[in-house]
Amino acid sequence: VLSNLQVLKVFNAGLKELPTSLWNCRQLRQLDVGGNPLGESFPGAAVAAHLQQLEILFASKIGMKDLPNLSECQKLRMVGIKDNQLTVLDGKLLPETTEWLIAAGNQ
């Protein structure tokens, strides 16, 4: 069942880390983890390695201080990282396919 999941919205679910079972969602196209206190535990490398079909990522209000390297997510076109604690936004950490970046409300 997880292998066919295409959209997962766990906004404000109280998650402190993402479950490893998420990496079985190989067809996932949209992931919304916003509002969860993930902070620095947001696994950017694992997202890039396992979620190759991901097109839309919302990670707003998670306490992120550094943008993880998502450059290997070659289908990622929309990234929402607003209302975090980012002070630097390095475009090299995003794939060239990124069309929309929503990053308001950071430092």
PDB file of C-alpha atoms in Angstrom:
ATOM      1  CA  VAL A   1       0.000   0.000   0.000  1.00  0.00           C
ATOM      2  CA  LEU A   2       2.743   2.480   0.934  1.00  0.00           C
ATOM      3  CA  SER A   3       4.543   1.835  -2.317  1.00  0.00           C
ATOM      4  CA  ASN A   4       1.606   3.355  -4.256  1.00  0.00           C
ATOM      5  CA  LEU A   5       1.010   6.375  -1.999  1.00  0.00           C
ATOM      6  CA  GLN A   6       1.322   9.632  -3.948  1.00  0.00           C
ATOM      7  CA  VAL A   7       0.272  12.345  -1.463  1.00  0.00           C
ATOM      8  CA  LEU A   8       1.040  12.427   2.255  1.00  0.00           C
ATOM      9  CA  LYS A   9      -0.034  15.306   4.476  1.00  0.00           C
ATOM     10  CA  VAL A  10       0.991  15.066   8.125  1.00  0.00           C
ATOM     11  CA  PHE A  11       0.754  18.771   8.971  1.00  0.00           C
ATOM     12  CA  ASN A  12       0.776  19.450  12.740  1.00  0.00           C
ATOM     13  CA  ALA A  13       0.895  15.751  13.606  1.00  0.00           C
ATOM     14  CA  GLY A  14       3.409  16.204  16.448  1.00  0.00           C
ATOM     15  CA  LEU A  15       6.165  14.299  14.644  1.00  0.00           C
ATOM     16  CA  LYS A  16       9.660  14.844  16.051  1.00  0.00           C
ATOM     17  CA  GLU A  17      11.199  12.727  13.305  1.00  0.00           C
ATOM     18  CA  LEU A  18       9.950  11.154  10.117  1.00  0.00           C
ATOM     19  CA  PRO A  19       9.247   7.420  10.304  1.00  0.00           C
ATOM     20  CA  THR A  20      11.594   5.261   8.255  1.00  0.00           C
ATOM     21  CA  SER A  21       8.561   3.578   6.668  1.00  0.00           C
ATOM     22  CA  LEU A  22       8.196   6.798   4.666  1.00  0.00           C
ATOM     23  CA  TRP A  23      11.126   5.664   2.511  1.00  0.00           C
ATOM     24  CA  ASN A  24       8.913   2.838   1.184  1.00  0.00           C
ATOM     25  CA  CYS A  25       6.656   5.432  -0.479  1.00  0.00           C
ATOM     26  CA  ARG A  26       8.581   5.337  -3.748  1.00  0.00           C
ATOM     27  CA  GLN A  27       5.733   6.913  -5.759  1.00  0.00           C
ATOM     28  CA  LEU A  28       5.244   9.844  -3.368  1.00  0.00           C
ATOM     29  CA  ARG A  29       4.787  13.087  -5.313  1.00  0.00           C
ATOM     30  CA  GLN A  30       3.697  15.444  -2.544  1.00  0.00           C
ATOM     31  CA  LEU A  31       4.852  15.528   1.085  1.00  0.00           C
ATOM     32  CA  ASP A  32       3.640  18.012   3.695  1.00  0.00           C
ATOM     33  CA  VAL A  33       5.410  17.749   7.063  1.00  0.00           C
ATOM     34  CA  GLY A  34       4.749  21.354   8.088  1.00  0.00           C
ATOM     35  CA  GLY A  35       4.048  22.277  11.673  1.00  0.00           C
ATOM     36  CA  ASN A  36       5.915  19.300  13.125  1.00  0.00           C
ATOM     37  CA  PRO A  37       8.845  19.979  15.498  1.00  0.00           C
ATOM     38  CA  LEU A  38      11.378  18.225  13.251  1.00  0.00           C
ATOM     39  CA  GLY A  39      14.038  20.933  13.567  1.00  0.00           C
ATOM     40  CA  GLU A  40      17.433  19.706  12.539  1.00  0.00           C
ATOM     41  CA  SER A  41      16.214  16.115  12.334  1.00  0.00           C
ATOM     42  CA  PHE A  42      14.638  16.749   8.915  1.00  0.00           C
ATOM     43  CA  PRO A  43      16.342  14.059   6.811  1.00  0.00           C
ATOM     44  CA  GLY A  44      17.107  15.870   3.562  1.00  0.00           C
ATOM     45  CA  ALA A  45      19.571  13.228   2.361  1.00  0.00           C
ATOM     46  CA  ALA A  46      17.071  10.424   2.928  1.00  0.00           C
ATOM     47  CA  VAL A  47      14.336  12.383   1.131  1.00  0.00           C
ATOM     48  CA  ALA A  48      16.654  12.826  -1.853  1.00  0.00           C
ATOM     49  CA  ALA A  49      17.762   9.185  -1.830  1.00  0.00           C
ATOM     50  CA  HIS A  50      14.379   7.499  -1.418  1.00  0.00           C
ATOM     51  CA  LEU A  51      11.696   9.849  -2.729  1.00  0.00           C
ATOM     52  CA  GLN A  52      12.842  10.253  -6.310  1.00  0.00           C
ATOM     53  CA  GLN A  53       9.307  11.025  -7.597  1.00  0.00           C
ATOM     54  CA  LEU A  54       8.774  13.886  -5.125  1.00  0.00           C
ATOM     55  CA  GLU A  55       7.550  17.042  -6.859  1.00  0.00           C
ATOM     56  CA  ILE A  56       6.173  19.109  -3.968  1.00  0.00           C
ATOM     57  CA  LEU A  57       7.632  19.432  -0.474  1.00  0.00           C
ATOM     58  CA  PHE A  58       6.114  21.544   2.285  1.00  0.00           C
ATOM     59  CA  ALA A  59       8.292  21.836   5.391  1.00  0.00           C
ATOM     60  CA  SER A  60       7.043  25.091   6.922  1.00  0.00           C
ATOM     61  CA  LYS A  61       7.156  25.794  10.654  1.00  0.00           C
ATOM     62  CA  ILE A  62       9.353  22.819  11.518  1.00  0.00           C
ATOM     63  CA  GLY A  63      12.186  24.717  13.250  1.00  0.00           C
ATOM     64  CA  MET A  64      14.664  24.161  10.415  1.00  0.00           C
ATOM     65  CA  LYS A  65      17.883  26.193  10.834  1.00  0.00           C
ATOM     66  CA  ASP A  66      19.763  24.938   7.762  1.00  0.00           C
ATOM     67  CA  LEU A  67      18.397  23.966   4.383  1.00  0.00           C
ATOM     68  CA  PRO A  68      19.168  20.295   3.741  1.00  0.00           C
ATOM     69  CA  ASN A  69      20.648  19.218   0.442  1.00  0.00           C
ATOM     70  CA  LEU A  70      17.717  18.422  -1.827  1.00  0.00           C
ATOM     71  CA  SER A  71      19.646  18.843  -5.070  1.00  0.00           C
ATOM     72  CA  GLU A  72      19.295  15.138  -5.948  1.00  0.00           C
ATOM     73  CA  CYS A  73      15.473  15.335  -5.942  1.00  0.00           C
ATOM     74  CA  GLN A  74      15.400  15.794  -9.692  1.00  0.00           C
ATOM     75  CA  LYS A  75      11.604  16.068  -9.980  1.00  0.00           C
ATOM     76  CA  LEU A  76      11.167  18.524  -7.114  1.00  0.00           C
ATOM     77  CA  ARG A  77       9.550  21.684  -8.467  1.00  0.00           C
ATOM     78  CA  MET A  78       7.909  23.303  -5.441  1.00  0.00           C
ATOM     79  CA  VAL A  79       9.524  23.774  -2.024  1.00  0.00           C
ATOM     80  CA  GLY A  80       7.744  25.463   0.880  1.00  0.00           C
ATOM     81  CA  ILE A  81      10.047  26.239   3.809  1.00  0.00           C
ATOM     82  CA  LYS A  82       8.417  29.356   5.226  1.00  0.00           C
ATOM     83  CA  ASP A  83       8.396  30.338   8.893  1.00  0.00           C
ATOM     84  CA  ASN A  84      11.526  28.427   9.867  1.00  0.00           C
ATOM     85  CA  GLN A  85      14.795  29.745  11.310  1.00  0.00           C
ATOM     86  CA  LEU A  86      16.844  29.840   8.119  1.00  0.00           C
ATOM     87  CA  THR A  87      19.455  32.597   7.871  1.00  0.00           C
ATOM     88  CA  VAL A  88      21.097  31.441   4.621  1.00  0.00           C
ATOM     89  CA  LEU A  89      19.451  30.015   1.541  1.00  0.00           C
ATOM     90  CA  ASP A  90      21.948  28.346  -0.784  1.00  0.00           C
ATOM     91  CA  GLY A  91      20.365  27.668  -4.174  1.00  0.00           C
ATOM     92  CA  LYS A  92      22.912  24.910  -4.819  1.00  0.00           C
ATOM     93  CA  LEU A  93      21.015  22.784  -2.290  1.00  0.00           C
ATOM     94  CA  LEU A  94      17.914  22.779  -4.494  1.00  0.00           C
ATOM     95  CA  PRO A  95      17.536  20.947  -7.799  1.00  0.00           C
ATOM     96  CA  GLU A  96      17.493  22.885 -11.057  1.00  0.00           C
ATOM     97  CA  THR A  97      13.901  21.719 -11.526  1.00  0.00           C
ATOM     98  CA  THR A  98      12.708  24.002  -8.694  1.00  0.00           C
ATOM     99  CA  GLU A  99      10.115  26.431 -10.063  1.00  0.00           C
ATOM    100  CA  TRP A 100       8.558  27.677  -6.829  1.00  0.00           C
ATOM    101  CA  LEU A 101      10.353  28.470  -3.582  1.00  0.00           C
ATOM    102  CA  ILE A 102       8.234  29.704  -0.697  1.00  0.00           C
ATOM    103  CA  ALA A 103      10.618  30.915   2.009  1.00  0.00           C
ATOM    104  CA  ALA A 104       8.963  33.952   3.659  1.00  0.00           C
ATOM    105  CA  GLY A 105       9.144  34.363   7.414  1.00  0.00           C
ATOM    106  CA  ASN A 106      12.708  33.148   7.901  1.00  0.00           C
ATOM    107  CA  GLN A 107      15.530  35.112   9.491  1.00  0.00           C
TER     108      GLN A 107
END
